[in-house]
Tab-separated table of C-alpha atoms in Angstrom:
chain	number	residue	atom	x	y	z
Z	5	UNK	CA	-0.069	-0.126	-0.070
Z	6	UNK	CA	2.706	2.321	0.945
Z	7	UNK	CA	4.457	1.384	-2.188
Z	8	UNK	CA	1.349	2.217	-4.403
Z	9	UNK	CA	0.951	5.597	-2.565
Z	10	UNK	CA	4.558	6.404	-3.241
Z	11	UNK	CA	4.222	5.524	-6.877
Z	12	UNK	CA	1.140	7.483	-7.229
Z	13	UNK	CA	2.877	10.460	-5.626
Z	14	UNK	CA	5.720	10.066	-7.886
Z	15	UNK	CA	3.244	9.929	-10.986
Z	16	UNK	CA	1.483	13.243	-9.749
Z	17	UNK	CA	5.103	14.938	-9.320
Z	18	UNK	CA	6.134	13.789	-12.811
Z	19	UNK	CA	2.971	15.087	-14.593
Z	20	UNK	CA	3.212	18.337	-12.683
Z	21	UNK	CA	6.830	18.858	-13.540
Z	22	UNK	CA	6.094	17.955	-17.085
Z	23	UNK	CA	3.299	20.420	-17.346
Z	24	UNK	CA	5.403	23.081	-15.842
Z	25	UNK	CA	8.282	22.438	-17.947
Z	26	UNK	CA	6.088	22.044	-21.130
Z	27	UNK	CA	2.770	23.957	-20.644
Z	28	UNK	CA	0.251	22.960	-23.304
Z	29	UNK	CA	-2.882	25.079	-23.871
Z	30	UNK	CA	-6.260	23.024	-23.533
Z	31	UNK	CA	-4.632	19.529	-22.875
Z	32	UNK	CA	-5.973	16.717	-20.618
Z	33	UNK	CA	-4.321	13.878	-18.776
Z	34	UNK	CA	-5.699	10.450	-19.187
Z	35	UNK	CA	-4.393	7.171	-18.278
Z	36	UNK	CA	-0.931	8.620	-17.830
Z	37	UNK	CA	-0.723	9.850	-21.517
Z	38	UNK	CA	-1.169	13.403	-23.198
Z	39	UNK	CA	-3.984	13.622	-25.421
Z	40	UNK	CA	-5.047	16.566	-27.875
Z	41	UNK	CA	-8.279	18.362	-27.319
Z	42	UNK	CA	-10.504	16.958	-29.977
Z	43	UNK	CA	-12.367	20.403	-30.232
Z	44	UNK	CA	-9.323	22.296	-30.943
Z	45	UNK	CA	-7.754	19.980	-33.422
Z	46	UNK	CA	-4.283	18.818	-33.630
Z	47	UNK	CA	-1.490	21.097	-32.423
Z	48	UNK	CA	2.208	20.795	-32.943
Z	49	UNK	CA	4.453	21.671	-30.038
Z	50	UNK	CA	7.991	22.819	-30.575
Z	51	UNK	CA	10.003	21.635	-27.627
Z	52	UNK	CA	12.877	24.039	-28.168
Z	53	UNK	CA	10.733	27.266	-27.843
Z	54	UNK	CA	7.945	25.916	-25.795
Z	55	UNK	CA	5.153	27.725	-28.043
Z	56	UNK	CA	2.733	26.667	-30.628
Z	57	UNK	CA	2.498	27.696	-34.341
Z	58	UNK	CA	-0.982	28.170	-35.579
Z	59	UNK	CA	-1.274	27.768	-39.608
Z	60	UNK	CA	-4.320	29.976	-39.681
Z	61	UNK	CA	-2.729	32.900	-38.028
Z	62	UNK	CA	0.220	32.614	-40.389
Z	63	UNK	CA	-2.255	32.865	-43.310
Z	64	UNK	CA	-3.904	36.025	-41.712
Z	65	UNK	CA	-0.562	37.726	-41.519
Z	66	UNK	CA	0.086	37.025	-45.236
Z	67	UNK	CA	-3.237	38.408	-46.276
Z	68	UNK	CA	-2.606	41.534	-44.118
Z	69	UNK	CA	0.841	41.966	-45.702
Z	70	UNK	CA	-0.596	41.708	-49.182
Z	71	UNK	CA	-3.273	44.215	-48.270
Z	72	UNK	CA	-0.726	46.693	-47.030
Z	73	UNK	CA	1.384	46.288	-50.255
Z	74	UNK	CA	-1.744	46.718	-52.491
Z	75	UNK	CA	-2.613	49.872	-50.413
Z	76	UNK	CA	0.805	51.285	-50.676
Z	77	UNK	CA	0.916	50.614	-54.369
Z	78	UNK	CA	-2.525	52.513	-54.958
Z	79	UNK	CA	-1.333	55.354	-52.832
Z	80	UNK	CA	1.885	55.671	-54.886
Z	81	UNK	CA	-0.262	55.434	-58.144
Z	82	UNK	CA	-2.661	58.082	-56.878
Z	83	UNK	CA	0.223	60.325	-55.902
Z	84	UNK	CA	2.060	59.793	-59.296
Z	85	UNK	CA	-1.334	60.594	-60.981
Z	86	UNK	CA	-1.769	63.939	-59.074
Z	87	UNK	CA	1.762	64.837	-59.914
Z	88	UNK	CA	1.328	64.193	-63.586
Z	89	UNK	CA	-1.845	66.265	-63.529
Z	90	UNK	CA	-0.190	69.077	-61.740
Z	91	UNK	CA	2.688	68.948	-64.328
Z	92	UNK	CA	0.197	69.068	-67.200
Z	93	UNK	CA	-1.517	72.086	-65.685
Z	94	UNK	CA	1.645	73.914	-65.071
Z	95	UNK	CA	2.586	73.249	-68.903
Z	96	UNK	CA	-0.895	74.299	-69.982
Z	97	UNK	CA	-0.779	77.371	-67.891
Z	98	UNK	CA	2.623	78.470	-69.317
Z	99	UNK	CA	1.256	77.959	-72.786
Z	100	UNK	CA	-1.913	80.022	-71.973
Z	101	UNK	CA	0.112	82.924	-70.447
Z	102	UNK	CA	2.431	82.945	-73.305
Z	103	UNK	CA	-0.683	83.397	-75.593
Z	104	UNK	CA	-2.061	86.037	-73.349
Z	105	UNK	CA	1.165	88.116	-73.433
Z	106	UNK	CA	1.492	87.708	-77.290
Z	107	UNK	CA	-2.140	88.704	-77.598
Z	108	UNK	CA	-1.749	91.703	-75.218
Z	109	UNK	CA	1.177	92.879	-77.114
Z	110	UNK	CA	-0.653	92.468	-80.519
Z	111	UNK	CA	-3.671	94.471	-79.202
Z	112	UNK	CA	-1.523	97.268	-78.011
Z	113	UNK	CA	0.138	97.479	-81.375
Z	114	UNK	CA	-3.493	97.530	-82.987
Z	115	UNK	CA	-4.528	100.199	-80.569
Z	116	UNK	CA	-1.548	102.304	-81.389
Z	117	UNK	CA	-2.401	102.046	-85.104
Z	118	UNK	CA	-5.912	103.081	-84.323
Z	119	UNK	CA	-4.743	106.143	-82.541
Z	120	UNK	CA	-2.322	107.047	-85.368
Z	121	UNK	CA	-5.222	106.669	-87.900
Z	122	UNK	CA	-6.970	109.710	-86.176
Z	123	UNK	CA	-4.198	112.317	-87.092
Z	124	UNK	CA	-3.933	112.493	-89.834
Z	125	UNK	CA	-7.338	111.045	-90.697
Z	126	UNK	CA	-7.183	107.798	-92.393
Z	127	UNK	CA	-10.525	106.137	-92.719
Z	128	UNK	CA	-9.301	102.860	-94.235
Z	129	UNK	CA	-6.267	102.541	-91.758
Z	130	UNK	CA	-8.734	103.070	-88.845
Z	131	UNK	CA	-11.148	100.465	-90.113
Z	132	UNK	CA	-8.349	97.876	-90.339
Z	133	UNK	CA	-7.013	98.772	-86.893
Z	134	UNK	CA	-10.293	98.631	-85.423
Z	135	UNK	CA	-10.828	95.103	-86.678
Z	136	UNK	CA	-7.464	94.214	-85.350
Z	137	UNK	CA	-8.252	95.454	-81.859
Z	138	UNK	CA	-11.506	93.498	-81.811
Z	139	UNK	CA	-10.047	90.243	-83.021
Z	140	UNK	CA	-7.332	90.468	-80.282
Z	141	UNK	CA	-10.085	91.036	-77.705
Z	142	UNK	CA	-11.955	88.159	-78.787
Z	143	UNK	CA	-8.782	86.175	-78.576
Z	144	UNK	CA	-8.214	87.093	-75.063
Z	145	UNK	CA	-11.763	85.978	-74.382
Z	146	UNK	CA	-10.960	82.488	-75.822
Z	147	UNK	CA	-7.755	82.290	-73.625
Z	148	UNK	CA	-9.791	83.367	-70.632
Z	149	UNK	CA	-12.268	80.451	-71.236
Z	150	UNK	CA	-9.382	77.962	-71.861
Z	151	UNK	CA	-7.886	78.983	-68.466
Z	152	UNK	CA	-11.307	78.522	-66.600
Z	153	UNK	CA	-11.669	75.217	-68.173
Z	154	UNK	CA	-8.124	74.052	-67.188
Z	155	UNK	CA	-8.829	75.065	-63.546
Z	156	UNK	CA	-12.035	72.965	-63.667
Z	157	UNK	CA	-10.647	69.931	-65.279
Z	158	UNK	CA	-7.463	69.880	-63.264
Z	159	UNK	CA	-8.959	70.936	-59.963
Z	160	UNK	CA	-6.647	73.754	-59.722
Z	161	UNK	CA	-3.575	71.267	-59.707
Z	162	UNK	CA	-5.026	69.875	-56.515
Z	163	UNK	CA	-6.405	66.631	-55.526
Z	164	UNK	CA	-7.519	64.844	-58.561
Z	165	UNK	CA	-10.877	63.886	-60.247
Z	166	UNK	CA	-11.729	64.439	-63.671
Z	167	UNK	CA	-13.426	67.357	-65.211
Z	168	UNK	CA	-16.167	68.694	-63.310
Z	169	UNK	CA	-14.702	67.802	-59.719
Z	170	UNK	CA	-12.429	70.811	-59.736
Z	171	UNK	CA	-15.358	73.230	-60.091
Z	172	UNK	CA	-16.810	71.871	-56.997
Z	173	UNK	CA	-13.410	71.736	-55.079
Z	174	UNK	CA	-12.009	75.055	-56.066
Z	175	UNK	CA	-14.988	77.467	-56.682
Z	176	UNK	CA	-13.362	80.289	-54.721
Z	177	UNK	CA	-10.245	80.334	-57.116
Z	178	UNK	CA	-12.538	80.188	-60.157
Z	179	UNK	CA	-14.608	83.145	-59.012
Z	180	UNK	CA	-11.415	85.101	-58.258
Z	181	UNK	CA	-10.243	84.557	-61.768
Z	182	UNK	CA	-13.371	85.575	-63.354
Z	183	UNK	CA	-14.312	88.336	-61.142
Z	184	UNK	CA	-11.942	91.062	-62.813
Z	185	UNK	CA	-13.364	90.276	-66.162
Z	186	UNK	CA	-16.957	90.445	-64.864
Z	187	UNK	CA	-16.036	93.944	-63.187
Z	188	UNK	CA	-14.637	95.134	-66.590
Z	189	UNK	CA	-17.759	93.994	-68.438
Z	190	UNK	CA	-20.045	95.957	-66.077
Z	191	UNK	CA	-17.741	98.972	-66.363
Z	192	UNK	CA	-18.035	98.796	-70.164
Z	193	UNK	CA	-21.845	98.494	-70.038
Z	194	UNK	CA	-22.067	101.608	-67.616
Z	195	UNK	CA	-19.735	103.377	-70.202
Z	196	UNK	CA	-22.100	102.467	-73.082
Z	197	UNK	CA	-25.176	103.652	-71.217
Z	198	UNK	CA	-23.255	106.988	-70.495
Z	199	UNK	CA	-22.398	107.320	-74.161
Z	200	UNK	CA	-26.095	106.764	-75.111
Z	201	UNK	CA	-27.256	109.347	-72.702
Z	202	UNK	CA	-24.618	111.699	-74.183
Z	203	UNK	CA	-25.936	111.092	-77.736
Z	204	UNK	CA	-29.465	111.584	-76.637
Z	205	UNK	CA	-28.576	114.931	-74.921
Z	206	UNK	CA	-26.699	116.136	-78.168
Z	207	UNK	CA	-29.616	115.133	-80.354
Z	208	UNK	CA	-31.861	117.187	-77.995
Z	209	UNK	CA	-29.519	120.006	-78.166
Z	210	UNK	CA	-29.639	119.964	-81.949
Z	211	UNK	CA	-33.245	119.980	-82.119
Z	212	UNK	CA	-33.436	122.918	-79.730
Z	213	UNK	CA	-30.805	124.809	-81.741
Z	214	UNK	CA	-32.369	124.352	-85.140
Z	215	UNK	CA	-35.895	125.055	-83.772
Z	216	UNK	CA	-34.478	128.291	-82.272
Z	217	UNK	CA	-32.985	129.198	-85.567
Z	218	UNK	CA	-36.228	128.781	-87.110
Z	219	UNK	CA	-38.076	131.113	-84.643
Z	220	UNK	CA	-35.546	133.798	-85.112
Z	221	UNK	CA	-36.205	133.886	-88.692
Z	222	UNK	CA	-32.927	132.521	-90.095
Z	223	UNK	CA	-32.528	131.714	-93.773
Z	224	UNK	CA	-33.426	128.089	-93.072
Z	225	UNK	CA	-37.045	127.149	-93.727
Z	226	UNK	CA	-38.890	124.482	-91.782
Z	227	UNK	CA	-38.400	121.932	-94.439
Z	228	UNK	CA	-34.676	122.517	-94.553
Z	229	UNK	CA	-34.456	122.310	-90.739
Z	230	UNK	CA	-36.248	118.924	-90.489
Z	231	UNK	CA	-34.107	117.744	-93.490
Z	232	UNK	CA	-30.907	118.716	-91.726
Z	233	UNK	CA	-31.899	116.873	-88.642
Z	234	UNK	CA	-32.658	113.735	-90.572
Z	235	UNK	CA	-29.385	113.919	-92.688
Z	236	UNK	CA	-26.915	115.115	-90.092
Z	237	UNK	CA	-25.762	111.518	-89.413
Z	238	UNK	CA	-26.528	109.877	-92.720
Z	239	UNK	CA	-25.158	111.933	-95.830
Z	240	UNK	CA	-24.013	115.519	-96.616
Z	241	UNK	CA	-26.761	117.797	-97.864
Z	242	UNK	CA	-26.947	121.352	-98.916
Z	243	UNK	CA	-29.577	122.117	-96.080
Z	244	UNK	CA	-26.850	120.825	-93.519
Z	245	UNK	CA	-24.341	123.121	-95.015
Z	246	UNK	CA	-26.618	126.150	-94.613
Z	247	UNK	CA	-27.368	125.173	-90.930
Z	248	UNK	CA	-23.520	124.832	-90.297
Z	249	UNK	CA	-23.056	128.278	-91.892
Z	250	UNK	CA	-25.597	129.958	-89.577
Z	251	UNK	CA	-23.479	128.298	-86.622
Z	252	UNK	CA	-20.437	130.080	-87.956
Z	253	UNK	CA	-22.073	133.389	-88.064
Z	254	UNK	CA	-23.342	133.009	-84.446
Z	255	UNK	CA	-19.779	131.977	-83.223
Z	256	UNK	CA	-18.173	134.912	-85.310
Z	257	UNK	CA	-20.594	137.450	-83.687
Z	258	UNK	CA	-19.674	136.043	-80.239
Z	259	UNK	CA	-15.985	136.128	-80.607
Z	260	UNK	CA	-16.275	139.711	-82.201
Z	261	UNK	CA	-18.240	140.928	-79.183
Z	262	UNK	CA	-15.652	139.443	-76.672
Z	263	UNK	CA	-12.691	140.988	-78.780
Z	264	UNK	CA	-14.384	144.435	-78.814
Z	265	UNK	CA	-15.014	144.375	-75.186
Z	266	UNK	CA	-11.310	143.530	-74.445
Z	267	UNK	CA	-10.283	146.366	-76.933
Z	268	UNK	CA	-12.461	148.860	-74.847
Z	269	UNK	CA	-11.150	147.602	-71.537
Z	270	UNK	CA	-7.653	148.300	-72.896
Z	271	UNK	CA	-8.561	151.692	-73.790
Z	272	UNK	CA	-8.095	151.197	-77.466
Z	273	UNK	CA	-9.026	153.997	-80.026
Z	274	UNK	CA	-11.787	152.071	-81.648
Z	275	UNK	CA	-12.172	154.612	-84.549
Z	276	UNK	CA	-8.563	154.350	-85.312
Z	277	UNK	CA	-8.694	150.531	-85.101
Z	278	UNK	CA	-11.811	150.580	-87.507
Z	279	UNK	CA	-9.900	152.907	-90.096
Z	280	UNK	CA	-7.070	150.425	-90.017
Z	281	UNK	CA	-9.297	147.629	-90.782
Z	282	UNK	CA	-10.858	149.480	-93.637
Z	283	UNK	CA	-7.576	150.270	-95.068
Z	284	UNK	CA	-6.342	146.746	-94.759
Z	285	UNK	CA	-9.578	145.536	-96.514
Z	286	UNK	CA	-9.116	147.967	-99.324
Z	287	UNK	CA	-11.738	150.398	-98.394
Z	288	UNK	CA	-9.939	153.204	-100.427
Z	289	UNK	CA	-7.731	156.159	-99.559
Z	290	UNK	CA	-10.465	158.178	-98.103
Z	291	UNK	CA	-10.633	155.502	-95.258
Z	292	UNK	CA	-7.268	156.796	-94.088
Z	293	UNK	CA	-8.899	160.218	-93.065
Z	294	UNK	CA	-12.508	159.487	-92.450
Z	295	UNK	CA	-14.174	156.165	-91.637
Z	296	UNK	CA	-17.352	154.983	-93.359
Z	297	UNK	CA	-18.472	152.983	-90.447
Z	298	UNK	CA	-21.062	154.539	-88.306
Z	299	UNK	CA	-20.468	155.463	-84.553
Z	300	UNK	CA	-22.188	152.204	-83.172
Z	301	UNK	CA	-21.007	149.838	-85.945
Z	302	UNK	CA	-17.566	149.124	-85.047
Z	303	UNK	CA	-18.545	145.571	-84.497
Z	304	UNK	CA	-19.259	144.961	-88.194
Z	305	UNK	CA	-15.789	146.187	-89.231
Z	306	UNK	CA	-14.115	144.041	-86.605
Z	307	UNK	CA	-16.167	141.057	-87.659
Z	308	UNK	CA	-15.219	141.581	-91.286
Z	309	UNK	CA	-11.544	141.568	-90.228
Z	310	UNK	CA	-12.050	138.282	-88.359
Z	311	UNK	CA	-14.076	136.685	-91.212
Z	312	UNK	CA	-11.556	137.613	-93.742
Z	313	UNK	CA	-8.766	136.022	-91.760
Z	314	UNK	CA	-10.533	132.944	-90.815
Z	315	UNK	CA	-11.991	132.207	-94.296
Z	316	UNK	CA	-8.678	132.716	-95.984
Z	317	UNK	CA	-7.725	129.495	-97.886
Z	318	UNK	CA	-11.204	127.989	-97.589
Z	319	UNK	CA	-11.290	126.782	-101.215
Z	320	UNK	CA	-8.121	124.617	-100.421
Z	321	UNK	CA	-8.645	121.194	-98.847
Z	322	UNK	CA	-6.243	121.988	-96.059
Z	323	UNK	CA	-6.333	125.833	-95.920
Z	324	UNK	CA	-2.900	125.747	-97.771
Z	325	UNK	CA	-1.256	124.334	-94.565
Z	326	UNK	CA	0.264	121.791	-96.991
Z	327	UNK	CA	0.187	120.753	-100.573
Z	328	UNK	CA	-2.123	117.921	-100.419
Z	329	UNK	CA	-4.238	117.068	-103.502
Z	330	UNK	CA	-6.311	114.151	-102.282
Z	331	UNK	CA	-9.594	115.748	-103.397
Z	332	UNK	CA	-8.220	115.756	-107.115
Z	333	UNK	CA	-6.590	112.425	-107.051
Z	334	UNK	CA	-9.390	110.467	-105.552
Z	335	UNK	CA	-12.441	112.804	-105.147
Z	336	UNK	CA	-15.083	110.305	-104.341
Z	337	UNK	CA	-13.175	108.755	-101.439
Z	338	UNK	CA	-11.929	112.202	-100.262
Z	339	UNK	CA	-15.602	113.283	-100.114
Z	340	UNK	CA	-16.442	110.268	-97.911
Z	341	UNK	CA	-13.682	110.808	-95.583
Z	342	UNK	CA	-14.450	114.293	-95.162
Z	343	UNK	CA	-18.099	113.562	-94.107
Z	344	UNK	CA	-16.877	110.902	-91.783
Z	345	UNK	CA	-14.448	113.444	-90.158
Z	346	UNK	CA	-17.320	115.869	-89.812
Z	347	UNK	CA	-19.475	113.261	-88.081
Z	348	UNK	CA	-16.696	112.480	-85.587
Z	349	UNK	CA	-15.757	116.126	-85.070
Z	350	UNK	CA	-19.424	117.267	-84.494
Z	351	UNK	CA	-19.866	116.001	-80.948
Z	352	UNK	CA	-16.276	116.781	-79.848
Z	353	UNK	CA	-15.415	119.566	-77.420
Z	354	UNK	CA	-12.584	121.245	-79.239
Z	355	UNK	CA	-10.755	122.084	-75.915
Z	356	UNK	CA	-10.781	118.407	-74.810
Z	357	UNK	CA	-9.770	117.261	-78.384
Z	358	UNK	CA	-6.726	119.610	-78.615
Z	359	UNK	CA	-5.816	118.550	-75.065
Z	360	UNK	CA	-5.328	114.977	-76.357
Z	361	UNK	CA	-4.167	115.767	-79.822
Z	362	UNK	CA	-2.697	119.244	-80.032
Z	363	UNK	CA	-0.834	118.779	-83.170
Z	364	UNK	CA	-3.728	117.158	-85.361
Z	365	UNK	CA	-4.847	119.033	-88.415
Z	366	UNK	CA	-7.523	120.920	-86.522
Z	367	UNK	CA	-4.993	121.963	-84.123
Z	368	UNK	CA	-2.484	123.283	-86.750
Z	369	UNK	CA	-5.580	125.212	-88.233
Z	370	UNK	CA	-6.344	126.755	-84.882
Z	371	UNK	CA	-2.801	127.809	-84.288
Z	372	UNK	CA	-2.444	129.413	-87.801
Z	373	UNK	CA	-5.753	131.420	-87.618
Z	374	UNK	CA	-5.163	132.493	-83.993
Z	375	UNK	CA	-1.810	133.938	-84.843
Z	376	UNK	CA	-3.234	135.611	-87.958
Z	377	UNK	CA	-6.229	137.216	-86.074
Z	378	UNK	CA	-4.734	138.171	-82.699
Z	379	UNK	CA	-1.281	139.870	-83.440
Z	380	UNK	CA	1.299	140.377	-80.775
Z	381	UNK	CA	0.523	143.916	-79.822
Z	382	UNK	CA	-3.263	143.266	-79.515
Z	383	UNK	CA	-2.660	140.315	-77.139
Z	384	UNK	CA	-0.063	142.255	-75.083
Z	385	UNK	CA	-2.491	145.170	-74.575
Z	386	UNK	CA	-5.328	142.619	-73.474
Z	387	UNK	CA	-3.433	140.530	-71.134
Z	388	UNK	CA	-0.203	142.260	-70.323
Z	389	UNK	CA	1.901	139.511	-71.847
Z	390	UNK	CA	2.220	137.164	-74.930
Z	391	UNK	CA	1.675	133.977	-73.087
Z	392	UNK	CA	-1.342	132.894	-75.243
Z	393	UNK	CA	0.931	133.657	-78.401
Z	394	UNK	CA	3.905	131.646	-77.064
Z	395	UNK	CA	1.923	128.591	-76.256
Z	396	UNK	CA	0.019	128.615	-79.566
Z	397	UNK	CA	3.345	129.083	-81.482
Z	398	UNK	CA	4.822	126.134	-79.544
Z	399	UNK	CA	2.103	124.060	-80.616
Z	400	UNK	CA	0.036	124.078	-77.380
Z	401	UNK	CA	-3.481	125.314	-76.764
Z	402	UNK	CA	-4.242	127.364	-73.596
Z	403	UNK	CA	-7.279	126.647	-71.476
Z	404	UNK	CA	-8.621	130.213	-71.182
Z	405	UNK	CA	-12.031	131.651	-71.708
Z	406	UNK	CA	-10.655	133.807	-74.420
Z	407	UNK	CA	-9.033	130.933	-76.292
Z	408	UNK	CA	-12.077	128.854	-75.659
Z	409	UNK	CA	-14.334	131.444	-77.369
Z	410	UNK	CA	-11.930	131.417	-80.291
Z	411	UNK	CA	-12.086	127.664	-80.643
Z	412	UNK	CA	-15.909	127.744	-80.937
Z	413	UNK	CA	-15.430	129.863	-84.075
Z	414	UNK	CA	-12.555	127.756	-85.420
Z	415	UNK	CA	-14.512	124.474	-84.927
Z	416	UNK	CA	-17.561	125.965	-86.735
Z	417	UNK	CA	-15.511	126.990	-89.574
Z	418	UNK	CA	-13.562	123.656	-89.578
Z	419	UNK	CA	-17.013	121.686	-89.895
Z	420	UNK	CA	-18.107	124.086	-92.720
Z	421	UNK	CA	-15.118	123.337	-94.516
Z	422	UNK	CA	-15.390	119.697	-94.190
Z	423	UNK	CA	-19.065	119.790	-95.309
Z	424	UNK	CA	-17.959	121.700	-98.310
Z	425	UNK	CA	-15.601	119.128	-99.557
Z	426	UNK	CA	-18.033	116.437	-98.746
Z	427	UNK	CA	-20.703	117.926	-101.237
Z	428	UNK	CA	-20.746	117.066	-105.028
Z	429	UNK	CA	-20.434	119.558	-106.445
Z	430	UNK	CA	-18.583	121.606	-103.725
Z	431	UNK	CA	-20.041	125.042	-102.861
Z	432	UNK	CA	-18.532	128.014	-104.447
Z	433	UNK	CA	-17.474	130.855	-102.228
Z	434	UNK	CA	-18.148	134.481	-103.308
Z	435	UNK	CA	-17.669	137.971	-101.544
Z	436	UNK	CA	-19.035	141.299	-102.326
Z	437	UNK	CA	-16.663	143.869	-103.249
Z	438	UNK	CA	-16.679	147.656	-102.042
Z	439	UNK	CA	-18.830	149.868	-104.220
Z	440	UNK	CA	-20.923	146.996	-105.648
Z	441	UNK	CA	-24.715	147.318	-106.049
Z	442	UNK	CA	-26.860	145.381	-103.610
Z	443	UNK	CA	-28.286	142.176	-105.119
Z	444	UNK	CA	-31.006	140.821	-102.554
Z	445	UNK	CA	-30.745	137.208	-103.980
Z	446	UNK	CA	-27.036	137.130	-103.226
Z	447	UNK	CA	-26.583	139.745	-100.284
Z	448	UNK	CA	-28.106	140.921	-97.201
Z	449	UNK	CA	-27.207	143.984	-95.038
Z	450	UNK	CA	-26.183	143.622	-91.474
Z	451	UNK	CA	-27.733	147.006	-90.669
Z	452	UNK	CA	-31.586	147.027	-90.435
Z	453	UNK	CA	-33.127	150.136	-92.003
Z	454	UNK	CA	-36.394	151.667	-90.951
Z	455	UNK	CA	-39.322	151.345	-93.139
Z	456	UNK	CA	-40.165	147.683	-93.462
Z	457	UNK	CA	-36.368	147.068	-93.907
Z	458	UNK	CA	-36.234	148.392	-97.220
Z	459	UNK	CA	-32.650	149.564	-98.362
Z	460	UNK	CA	-32.921	153.270	-99.268
Z	461	UNK	CA	-31.824	153.961	-102.687
Z	462	UNK	CA	-28.336	155.026	-103.432
Z	463	UNK	CA	-26.717	152.657	-101.101
Z	464	UNK	CA	-23.828	150.349	-102.150
Z	465	UNK	CA	-21.533	147.942	-100.436
Z	466	UNK	CA	-19.171	149.513	-98.071
Z	467	UNK	CA	-17.324	146.255	-97.159
Z	468	UNK	CA	-18.163	142.525	-96.950
Z	469	UNK	CA	-18.867	141.263	-93.486
Z	470	UNK	CA	-18.998	137.430	-94.242
Z	471	UNK	CA	-18.762	135.529	-97.496
Z	472	UNK	CA	-21.664	133.795	-99.364
Z	473	UNK	CA	-21.899	130.348	-100.957
Z	474	UNK	CA	-23.529	129.013	-104.108
Z	475	UNK	CA	-24.722	125.478	-103.659
Z	476	UNK	CA	-24.927	122.681	-106.049
Z	477	UNK	CA	-28.756	122.466	-105.832
Z	478	UNK	CA	-29.128	126.113	-106.811
Z	479	UNK	CA	-29.688	127.482	-103.406
Z	480	UNK	CA	-27.633	130.428	-102.177
Z	481	UNK	CA	-26.201	131.351	-98.694
Z	482	UNK	CA	-26.212	135.096	-98.840
Z	483	UNK	CA	-23.235	137.217	-98.123
Z	484	UNK	CA	-23.478	139.688	-95.392
Z	485	UNK	CA	-22.441	143.269	-96.362
Z	486	UNK	CA	-22.287	146.656	-94.729
Z	487	UNK	CA	-24.025	149.310	-96.891
Z	488	UNK	CA	-23.140	152.776	-97.162
Z	489	UNK	CA	-24.456	155.898	-99.140
Z	490	UNK	CA	-23.120	156.113	-102.491
Z	491	UNK	CA	-22.278	159.870	-101.808
């Protein structure tokens, strides 16, 4: 018995020692043998390490490793695609920017050509330059659209996606790019509205002016006034020429009044000045001792002097400022060019025009006529210096009230000259001579006589005040004359 207990105790000790030395998960002891758990399946034991190796765990590890490898490859591929898209976008942006710079340079050259075509006036060159400017602007619009689409398709060089994804992912950048163009478009729309309002205002002023001339009993009839309104922007017409001649007379009277008031303020001897004007105009030897002009009619002598100076060279296409013969070489084209210049000049402020283009043909005309009308002694007595004359002789145009009043007259004569060379046949200028009989169909007296305005018998032309014109349709713009007694 004792031996059995001892053997049994030894057995327990051996099993315990074995379990401690070789621990096995989920094992049982039965009949002194180690048996594997039937629910767990067979497991191999490594006596060197004392741990088990599970085949399923090894398979899971391999799957995880393969997933990690696939995920890393996909991430590398996506990153490479983004880099490729970014590179393509950079290349495309460089191409677009090069095109933008080339287009802007071409537009600047076209705009410079457009400015050059204004002075001297070249209608064909202006048309070609205008077409070129518009073409470059359209090309800029196409480049803008290319740029916008590139941003949308490439997502602003950002995180991928095809066309359409970039628009949702980068809306702020697209709006930032488009905003300046939209602002410029709105500014142009406002400018167009302002120009339209200016055109409407000028049309209203023209209607008011022509209706006022009709009320004052000018030489234009209602039929001619309505015709001049309808034809002012369409084609040249004799009625339009007559209306412009009325504007010349009004501007001449206004400038004459200003000049006479300055002469009186400078304490001029008006009678001596009138005698000098009469002598210069060929009024005869008697004018050196006694004036034929009445006491209150000095303004007519001064207006005659101004008219003679400003209309000198009117029969030449450039007032003899150069030797141009365009009206003879290509008369049809020259007539069209003159009327186009008339329409452009009609709505312009002469002060603003000469501020931008002081040396254009109109600027040269103003300089020439001002120096001929206002001589040095006259200007010095008016203003105490020759500042006006120095500026004008140097190619500039002073912004003063006196010179502004002169520019109104110069512009009116310039427009009349353009209209004269727009008509076919051109009007012929005539002027009454001293001592000539009064012909009512060609002349009118500047002095109104009593007794229903009838000119007393025995009166002849003392001197011409402004010239007249005979038009191609047979109508006549009467010359204005100062009448004196034959005795």
